[in-house]
Coordinates of C-alpha atoms and ligand atoms in Angstrom, one line a residue:
X161 CA -87.9 9.2 5.4
X162 CA -90.9 8.5 3.1
X163 CA -91.6 6.0 0.4
X164 CA -91.5 8.7 -2.3
X165 CA -94.4 10.9 -3.4
X166 CA -96.6 9.9 -6.3
X167 CA -96.5 13.4 -7.5
X168 CA -92.8 13.0 -8.1
X169 CA -93.4 9.7 -9.9
X170 CA -95.9 11.4 -12.1
X171 CA -93.7 14.4 -12.8
X172 CA -90.9 12.0 -13.6
X173 CA -93.1 9.9 -16.0
X174 CA -94.4 13.0 -17.7
X175 CA -91.0 14.4 -18.0
X176 CA -89.4 11.2 -19.4
X177 CA -91.0 11.6 -22.8
X178 CA -89.0 14.7 -23.5
X179 CA -86.3 14.9 -20.9
X180 CA -82.6 14.8 -21.6
X181 CA -80.0 13.0 -19.5
X182 CA -79.3 16.1 -17.4
X183 CA -82.9 16.4 -16.5
X184 CA -83.0 12.7 -15.6
X185 CA -80.1 13.2 -13.2
X186 CA -81.7 16.3 -11.7
X187 CA -85.0 14.4 -11.2
X188 CA -83.2 11.6 -9.4
X189 CA -81.5 14.0 -7.0
X190 CA -84.8 15.9 -6.4
X191 CA -86.5 12.6 -5.6
X192 CA -83.8 11.6 -3.2
X193 CA -84.1 15.0 -1.4
X194 CA -87.9 14.6 -1.1
X195 CA -87.6 11.0 0.0
X196 CA -85.2 12.0 2.8
X197 CA -87.4 15.0 3.7
X198 CA -84.3 17.3 3.4
X199 CA -84.8 21.0 2.8
X200 CA -85.0 22.1 -0.8
X201 CA -81.8 24.1 -0.2
X202 CA -80.0 20.8 -0.5
X203 CA -81.5 20.3 -4.0
X204 CA -80.7 23.9 -5.0
X205 CA -77.1 23.2 -4.1
X206 CA -77.0 20.0 -6.1
X207 CA -79.2 20.6 -9.1
X208 CA -76.6 22.7 -11.0
X209 CA -72.9 22.1 -11.7
X210 CA -70.3 24.3 -9.9
X211 CA -68.6 25.0 -13.2
X212 CA -69.1 24.0 -16.8
X213 CA -66.4 24.8 -19.4
X214 CA -66.8 24.7 -23.2
X215 CA -63.6 25.2 -25.2
X216 CA -62.7 25.3 -28.9
X217 CA -59.8 22.9 -29.5
X218 CA -58.0 23.7 -32.8
X219 CA -56.0 20.9 -34.3
X220 CA -53.8 20.9 -37.3
X221 CA -54.8 17.8 -39.2
X222 CA -52.4 15.5 -41.1
X223 CA -53.4 17.2 -44.4
X224 CA -52.4 20.6 -43.1
X225 CA -56.0 21.9 -42.5
X226 CA -57.1 23.3 -39.2
X227 CA -60.1 21.6 -37.6
X228 CA -61.7 23.0 -34.5
X229 CA -63.2 20.4 -32.0
X230 CA -65.4 21.2 -29.0
X231 CA -64.3 20.0 -25.6
X232 CA -66.3 20.1 -22.3
X233 CA -65.5 19.8 -18.6
X234 CA -68.3 19.8 -16.0
X235 CA -67.5 20.1 -12.3
X236 CA -70.6 19.3 -10.4
X237 CA -69.8 19.3 -6.6
X238 CA -66.6 19.0 -4.6
X239 CA -68.0 18.7 -1.1
X240 CA -66.3 15.4 -0.5
X241 CA -63.1 16.0 -2.3
X242 CA -61.6 17.1 -5.7
X243 CA -63.9 16.6 -8.7
X244 CA -63.4 13.3 -10.4
X245 CA -64.6 11.8 -13.7
X246 CA -63.7 10.4 -17.1
X247 CA -63.3 12.1 -20.5
X248 CA -65.3 10.7 -23.3
X249 CA -64.5 11.0 -27.0
X250 CA -67.7 10.6 -29.0
X251 CA -69.4 12.2 -32.1
X252 CA -72.7 12.6 -30.2
X253 CA -71.3 13.9 -26.9
X254 CA -73.2 16.9 -25.7
X255 CA -73.1 19.3 -22.8
X256 CA -76.2 18.0 -21.1
X257 CA -74.9 14.5 -21.1
X258 CA -71.5 15.7 -19.7
X259 CA -73.3 17.6 -16.9
X260 CA -75.5 14.6 -16.1
X261 CA -72.6 12.3 -15.8
X262 CA -70.8 14.8 -13.5
X263 CA -73.8 14.6 -11.2
X264 CA -73.7 10.9 -11.3
X265 CA -70.0 11.0 -10.4
X266 CA -70.7 13.0 -7.3
X267 CA -73.2 10.4 -6.2
X268 CA -71.1 7.5 -7.3
X269 CA -68.1 8.7 -5.3
X270 CA -70.3 9.1 -2.2
X271 CA -71.7 5.6 -2.6
X272 CA -68.3 4.1 -3.2
X273 CA -66.8 5.9 -0.1
X274 CA -64.0 7.5 -2.0
X275 CA -63.0 11.2 -1.1
X276 CA -63.9 12.7 -4.4
X277 CA -66.6 15.0 -5.9
X278 CA -68.1 14.7 -9.4
X279 CA -66.8 15.8 -12.7
X280 CA -66.9 14.7 -16.3
X281 CA -65.5 15.7 -19.6
X282 CA -66.0 15.1 -23.3
X283 CA -64.8 16.0 -26.8
X284 CA -67.1 15.9 -29.7
X285 CA -65.1 13.7 -32.2
X286 CA -65.0 10.3 -33.8
X287 CA -61.6 9.0 -32.8
X288 CA -61.8 6.3 -35.4
X289 CA -61.5 9.0 -38.1
X290 CA -58.4 10.5 -36.5
X291 CA -54.8 9.4 -37.0
X292 CA -52.7 8.7 -33.9
X293 CA -50.9 12.1 -34.3
X294 CA -54.2 13.9 -34.6
X295 CA -55.6 12.2 -31.6
X296 CA -52.5 13.1 -29.6
X297 CA -52.7 16.8 -30.7
X298 CA -56.4 16.9 -29.7
X299 CA -55.7 15.3 -26.3
X300 CA -52.9 17.8 -25.6
X301 CA -55.2 20.7 -26.7
X302 CA -57.9 19.5 -24.3
X303 CA -55.4 19.6 -21.5
X304 CA -54.1 23.0 -22.6
X305 CA -57.7 24.3 -22.4
X306 CA -58.6 22.7 -19.1
X307 CA -55.4 22.7 -17.1
X308 CA -56.3 25.8 -15.1
X309 CA -59.2 24.0 -13.5
X310 CA -57.5 20.5 -13.2
X311 CA -55.0 19.2 -10.7
X312 CA -54.5 16.4 -8.2
X313 CA -56.3 18.5 -5.5
X314 CA -58.8 20.1 -7.8
X315 CA -60.1 17.9 -10.5
X316 CA -58.8 14.5 -11.7
X317 CA -59.9 13.1 -15.1
X318 CA -59.8 9.5 -16.2
X319 CA -60.6 7.4 -19.3
X320 CA -64.2 6.8 -20.5
X321 CA -65.8 5.8 -23.8
X322 CA -63.1 5.8 -26.6
X323 CA -60.3 7.1 -24.4
X324 CA -57.6 4.9 -22.9
X325 CA -54.3 4.9 -21.1
X326 CA -52.4 6.4 -24.0
X327 CA -54.8 9.4 -24.2
X328 CA -54.4 9.8 -20.4
X329 CA -50.6 9.7 -20.9
X330 CA -50.6 12.5 -23.4
X331 CA -52.9 14.6 -21.2
X332 CA -50.8 14.0 -18.1
X333 CA -47.6 14.8 -20.0
X334 CA -49.1 18.0 -21.2
X335 CA -50.2 18.9 -17.7
X336 CA -46.7 18.2 -16.3
X337 CA -45.2 20.5 -19.0
X338 CA -47.6 23.3 -18.1
X339 CA -47.0 23.1 -14.3
X340 CA -43.4 22.3 -14.9
X341 CA -43.2 19.3 -12.5
X342 CA -44.1 15.6 -12.7
X343 CA -47.6 15.7 -11.3
X344 CA -49.0 12.3 -12.3
X345 CA -51.8 12.5 -9.8
X346 CA -53.7 14.9 -12.1
X347 CA -55.1 12.0 -14.1
X348 CA -55.9 8.3 -13.4
X349 CA -56.0 5.4 -15.8
X350 CA -52.4 6.1 -17.0
X351 CA -50.0 3.5 -18.3
X352 CA -48.1 1.6 -15.6
X353 CA -44.7 3.3 -16.2
X354 CA -46.3 6.7 -15.8
X355 CA -47.8 6.0 -12.4
X356 CA -50.7 4.0 -13.5
X357 CA -52.3 1.4 -11.3
X358 CA -52.2 -2.4 -11.9
X359 CA -55.7 -3.6 -12.5
X360 CA -57.2 -0.2 -13.5
X361 CA -58.1 -1.3 -17.0
X362 CA -60.3 -4.1 -15.7
X363 CA -61.4 -2.4 -12.5
X364 CA -64.9 -1.2 -13.6
X365 CA -65.8 -4.7 -15.0
X366 CA -64.4 -6.4 -11.9
X367 CA -66.4 -4.1 -9.7
X368 CA -69.5 -4.8 -11.7
X369 CA -69.0 -8.5 -11.4
X370 CA -68.6 -8.2 -7.6
X371 CA -71.8 -6.1 -7.4
X372 CA -73.7 -8.6 -9.6
X373 CA -72.4 -11.5 -7.5
X374 CA -73.7 -9.8 -4.3
X375 CA -77.1 -9.1 -6.0
X376 CA -77.3 -12.8 -7.2
X377 CA -76.9 -13.9 -3.6
X378 CA -79.9 -11.9 -2.6
X379 CA -82.0 -13.5 -5.4
X380 CA -80.5 -17.0 -4.7
X381 CA -79.2 -17.2 -8.3
X382 CA -76.0 -19.3 -8.5
X383 CA -73.6 -17.1 -10.5
X384 CA -71.6 -20.2 -11.7
X385 CA -74.7 -21.4 -13.5
X386 CA -76.3 -18.1 -14.6
X387 CA -77.2 -17.1 -18.1
X388 CA -75.9 -13.6 -18.9
X389 CA -76.6 -11.0 -21.7
X390 CA -74.1 -8.2 -22.2
X391 CA -74.8 -5.0 -24.2
X392 CA -71.6 -3.4 -25.3
X393 CA -68.3 -5.3 -25.8
X394 CA -65.7 -2.7 -25.0
X395 CA -63.7 -2.3 -21.9
X396 CA -66.5 -2.9 -19.4
X397 CA -68.6 -5.4 -21.5
X398 CA -65.7 -7.6 -22.6
X399 CA -64.0 -7.9 -19.2
X400 CA -67.3 -8.4 -17.4
X401 CA -68.2 -11.2 -19.8
X402 CA -64.8 -12.8 -19.5
X403 CA -64.8 -12.7 -15.7
X404 CA -68.3 -14.0 -15.5
X405 CA -67.6 -16.8 -18.0
X406 CA -64.4 -17.7 -16.0
X407 CA -66.6 -18.1 -13.0
X408 CA -68.9 -20.5 -14.8
X409 CA -71.7 -18.1 -16.1
X410 CA -73.0 -18.7 -19.7
X411 CA -72.7 -15.5 -21.8
X412 CA -75.7 -16.1 -24.1
X413 CA -76.0 -12.8 -25.9
X414 CA -73.7 -9.9 -26.7
X415 CA -74.2 -6.8 -28.8
X416 CA -72.0 -3.9 -29.9
X417 CA -72.7 -0.8 -32.0
X418 CA -72.7 -2.8 -35.3
X419 CA -74.8 -5.9 -34.2
X420 CA -74.9 -8.8 -31.9
X421 CA -74.4 -12.5 -31.4
X422 CA -76.6 -15.0 -29.6
X423 CA -76.0 -18.6 -28.6
X424 CA -78.1 -20.2 -25.8
X425 CA -75.2 -22.7 -25.1
X426 CA -72.9 -19.8 -24.4
X427 CA -70.4 -17.6 -26.3
X428 CA -66.7 -17.7 -25.5
X429 CA -65.8 -14.0 -24.6
X430 CA -62.1 -14.4 -25.5
X431 CA -62.9 -15.9 -28.9
X432 CA -65.5 -13.2 -29.4
X433 CA -62.9 -10.6 -28.5
X434 CA -60.4 -12.0 -31.1
X435 CA -63.2 -12.1 -33.7
X436 CA -64.2 -8.5 -33.0
X437 CA -60.6 -7.5 -33.3
X438 CA -60.4 -9.0 -36.8
X439 CA -63.8 -8.0 -38.1
X440 CA -64.7 -4.9 -36.1
X441 CA -67.8 -6.4 -34.5
X442 CA -69.2 -9.4 -32.6
X443 CA -71.8 -9.6 -35.4
X444 CA -71.5 -12.8 -37.5
X445 CA -69.5 -14.7 -34.8
X446 CA -69.3 -18.3 -35.9
X447 CA -71.9 -20.6 -34.3
X448 CA -74.1 -17.6 -33.2
X449 CA -77.4 -16.1 -34.4
X450 CA -77.4 -12.4 -35.3
X451 CA -79.4 -10.3 -32.9
X452 CA -79.9 -6.6 -32.1
X453 CA -80.4 -4.8 -28.8
X454 CA -84.1 -5.4 -28.6
X455 CA -83.5 -9.2 -28.8
X456 CA -80.7 -8.9 -26.3
X457 CA -82.9 -7.3 -23.7
X458 CA -85.7 -9.8 -24.3
X459 CA -83.2 -12.8 -24.1
X460 CA -84.1 -15.6 -21.7
X461 CA -81.4 -15.0 -19.1
X462 CA -80.8 -14.4 -15.4
X463 CA -78.7 -11.3 -15.6
X464 CA -78.2 -8.4 -18.1
X465 CA -75.2 -6.2 -18.0
X466 CA -75.7 -3.0 -20.0
X467 CA -72.2 -1.8 -20.8
X468 CA -72.7 0.5 -23.8
X469 CA -74.3 4.0 -23.5
X470 CA -77.1 5.7 -21.7
X471 CA -80.9 5.4 -22.2
X472 CA -80.8 1.9 -23.6
X473 CA -83.4 0.2 -21.4
X474 CA -86.5 2.2 -22.0
X475 CA -90.3 1.9 -21.5
X476 CA -90.3 -0.1 -24.8
X477 CA -87.6 -2.6 -23.9
X478 CA -88.1 -2.9 -20.1
X479 CA -91.4 -4.9 -20.3
X480 CA -89.7 -7.6 -22.4
X481 CA -86.9 -8.2 -19.9
X482 CA -86.9 -11.7 -18.4
X483 CA -83.7 -11.3 -16.4
X484 CA -84.0 -11.0 -12.6
X485 CA -80.9 -8.8 -12.2
X486 CA -79.6 -5.9 -14.2
X487 CA -76.0 -4.8 -13.3
X488 CA -75.5 -1.4 -14.8
X489 CA -71.9 -1.4 -16.1
X490 CA -72.8 1.6 -18.3
X491 CA -73.7 5.1 -16.9
X492 CA -77.4 5.9 -17.1
X493 CA -78.5 2.9 -19.3
X494 CA -82.0 2.8 -17.8
X495 CA -84.6 5.6 -18.2
X496 CA -86.8 6.6 -15.2
X497 CA -90.0 5.2 -16.8
X498 CA -88.1 1.9 -17.5
X499 CA -87.1 1.9 -13.8
X500 CA -90.8 1.9 -12.8
X501 CA -91.6 -1.0 -15.1
X502 CA -88.6 -3.0 -13.8
X503 CA -89.6 -2.3 -10.2
X504 CA -93.2 -3.6 -10.9
X505 CA -91.7 -6.7 -12.5
X506 CA -89.4 -7.3 -9.5
X507 CA -86.2 -7.0 -11.5
X508 CA -83.3 -6.0 -9.2
X509 CA -81.4 -3.2 -10.8
X510 CA -78.0 -2.7 -9.4
X511 CA -77.6 1.0 -10.3
X512 CA -74.7 2.5 -12.2
X513 CA -73.5 4.6 -9.3
X514 CA -72.9 1.4 -7.4
X515 CA -72.4 -1.3 -10.1
X516 CA -69.7 0.5 -12.1
X517 CA -68.0 2.3 -9.2
X518 CA -65.0 -0.1 -9.4
X519 CA -63.4 2.2 -11.9
X520 CA -63.4 5.2 -9.6
X521 CA -62.4 3.0 -6.6
X522 CA -59.2 1.9 -8.4
X523 CA -58.7 5.4 -9.8
X524 CA -58.7 6.5 -6.1
X525 CA -56.1 3.8 -5.4
X526 CA -54.0 5.1 -8.3
X527 CA -54.2 8.7 -7.0
X528 CA -53.3 7.6 -3.5
X529 CA -50.2 5.7 -4.9
X530 CA -49.3 8.7 -7.0
X531 CA -49.5 11.0 -4.0
X532 CA -47.2 8.6 -2.0
X533 CA -45.0 7.4 -4.9
X534 CA -45.4 4.0 -3.4
X535 CA -47.1 1.3 -5.5
X536 CA -49.2 -1.8 -4.5
X537 CA -49.3 -5.3 -5.9
X538 CA -52.2 -6.4 -8.1
X539 CA -53.5 -8.8 -5.5
X540 CA -53.7 -5.9 -3.0
X541 CA -55.7 -3.8 -5.5
X542 CA -58.1 -6.7 -6.2
X543 CA -58.6 -7.4 -2.5
X544 CA -59.2 -3.8 -1.6
X545 CA -61.5 -3.4 -4.6
X546 CA -63.5 -6.4 -3.5
X547 CA -63.8 -5.1 0.0
X548 CA -65.0 -1.7 -1.2
X549 CA -67.5 -3.1 -3.6
X550 CA -69.0 -5.6 -1.1
X551 CA -69.1 -2.8 1.6
X552 CA -70.8 -0.4 -0.8
X553 CA -73.3 -3.1 -1.9
X554 CA -74.1 -3.9 1.7
X555 CA -74.5 -0.3 2.7
X556 CA -77.0 0.3 -0.1
X557 CA -78.9 -3.0 0.3
X558 CA -79.2 -2.5 4.1
X559 CA -80.2 1.2 3.6
X560 CA -82.9 0.0 1.2
X561 CA -84.1 -2.6 3.8
X562 CA -84.1 0.1 6.5
X563 CA -86.3 2.4 4.4
X564 CA -89.9 2.5 5.8
X565 CA -91.6 1.1 2.8
X566 CA -89.0 -1.2 1.4
X567 CA -91.0 -2.4 -1.7
X568 CA -91.4 1.2 -2.8
X569 CA -87.7 1.9 -2.7
X570 CA -85.4 0.6 -5.5
X571 CA -81.7 0.0 -5.2
X572 CA -81.2 3.1 -7.3
X573 CA -83.3 5.3 -5.0
X574 CA -81.6 3.8 -2.0
X575 CA -78.2 4.5 -3.5
X576 CA -79.1 8.1 -4.3
X577 CA -80.5 8.6 -0.8
X578 CA -77.5 7.0 0.9
X579 CA -75.1 9.2 -1.1
X580 CA -77.3 12.3 -0.6
X581 CA -77.2 11.8 3.2
X582 CA -73.4 11.8 3.1
X583 CA -73.4 14.8 0.8
X584 CA -75.9 16.8 2.8
X585 CA -74.0 16.1 6.0
X586 CA -70.7 17.2 4.6
X587 CA -72.2 20.3 3.0
X588 CA -73.8 21.2 6.2
X589 CA -70.7 20.8 8.3
X590 CA -68.8 22.9 5.7
X591 CA -71.4 25.6 6.2
X592 CA -73.0 25.5 2.7
X593 CA -76.5 25.3 4.1
X594 CA -78.5 25.0 7.4
Ligands
LIG830 P1 -65.9 1.3 -24.7 O1 -65.8 2.4 -25.7 O2 -64.7 0.5 -24.4 O3 -67.0 0.3 -25.2 C1 -68.3 0.7 -25.5 C2 -69.0 -0.5 -26.2 O4 -70.4 -0.2 -26.4 C3 -68.4 -0.8 -27.6 O5 -68.3 -2.2 -27.7 C4 -69.5 -0.3 -28.5 O6 -69.5 -1.0 -29.8 C5 -70.7 -0.6 -27.8 N1 -71.9 0.2 -28.2 C6 -71.9 1.5 -28.5 N2 -73.2 1.8 -28.9 C7 -73.9 0.7 -28.8 C8 -75.3 0.4 -29.1 N3 -76.1 1.3 -29.5 N4 -75.7 -0.9 -28.9 C9 -74.8 -1.9 -28.4 N5 -73.5 -1.6 -28.1 C10 -73.1 -0.3 -28.3 O7 -66.5 2.0 -23.4 P2 -66.4 1.5 -21.9 O8 -65.3 2.1 -21.3 O9 -66.6 0.0 -21.9 O10 -67.7 2.1 -21.3 C11 -69.0 1.6 -21.5 C12 -69.9 2.2 -20.5 O11 -69.4 2.1 -19.2 C13 -70.1 3.7 -20.7 O12 -71.4 4.1 -20.3 C14 -69.2 4.3 -19.7 O13 -69.5 5.6 -19.2 C15 -69.3 3.3 -18.5 N6 -68.2 3.3 -17.6 C16 -66.9 3.0 -18.0 C17 -65.9 3.0 -17.1 C18 -64.5 2.6 -17.5 O14 -63.6 2.5 -16.6 N7 -64.2 2.3 -18.7 C19 -66.2 3.3 -15.8 C20 -67.5 3.6 -15.4 C21 -68.5 3.6 -16.3

């Protein structure tokens, strides 16, 4: 194992100016292969996705017109088990982003110790502009298009940005009609009555909070007195803020896509949630100052939780960060050049593939329960999730400490290397290389 070649760093820095998210993901994998001194065959096997599908999804809109949406599914690698990953509905979703996120899922599942590979899906759409009926038709069309490559033993989608249990229910129902049997294990994140798992909705945030808690211990930061800034106030951001506030942390800054709220004495996440429900944004929350993302990242705080979209912490914002810990609730929120700056400034970044793996861990619990048709209690889910998150954090933290040149290896690099080691071993034993 080496501390990482400077040529790779240079290549990464040069590339960052113009790279897209897929290239970022490839660079991270390449770097891990080089750091572990594995043969380039391993990189060749992991740099591309096994299968990428683009499909036209025609929907008859409420006014009778036909609108054709574009849907994607990327299946990156299934060495450890069936492909697994969410489906995102977003107007700016694109194929490179989907491919990148499927790579991250392969590594996330390996870090989390769940028997899945990596997949991801998206539909280019703005769900806020669609009626419920249109959303249902679109979701069913997506399943019609992708059903041949999905299945409980093949590829198991889940919710992501702008998709929820209802969307999963429509898709699962459509799949059951196609295969003519109730096969609920095809999708996770479903409603409870349809084989969903208690605690799935809050699982990603809960996992992020556990990971941040473990990170805080290593930095001697008392979590019950920590100041926290949260970017994004949706599923992950809201629940993480709520759970941290319940544990005594002060949520000093929150932003969403329309603006932000800052109060150094602390914002009440539940009140903020109600306010956002009424007004559509956290912006203008009574008693708070209005801020944007750049102010949020520069906030005087101990911990930042990015829980919005990718490429938010950049070379521009990273130098202003005063927090000692970043817990990546979002996927890919930090660019590679920002990573270098944060490393130099001794900021501990708990990477996405570890920090937000709680969602896929509980998705795994849901899939197991579906396969057995036997359902666990919420306390069991929470206990098992906590065990998995603490175990994953310790594996990565110890792996980082065991690396020859510890200072040179970030938690992200350690996580990628740890996952890669597992992937390389299973691919070798399956006869894919070596
Ligand atoms: P969500 O749609 O529920 O919430 C996203 C939030 O981000 C919204 O509040 C939105 O207003 C905000 N946002 C969007 N653009 C923003 C911007 N430019 N600045 C500030 N805020 C902005 O989505 P989510 O499920 O909470 O997912 C958030 C992130 O977490 C995504 O990166 C997703 O891939 C990742 N993630 C989610 C899960 C899950 O189980 N939901 C699991 C793993 C990873």
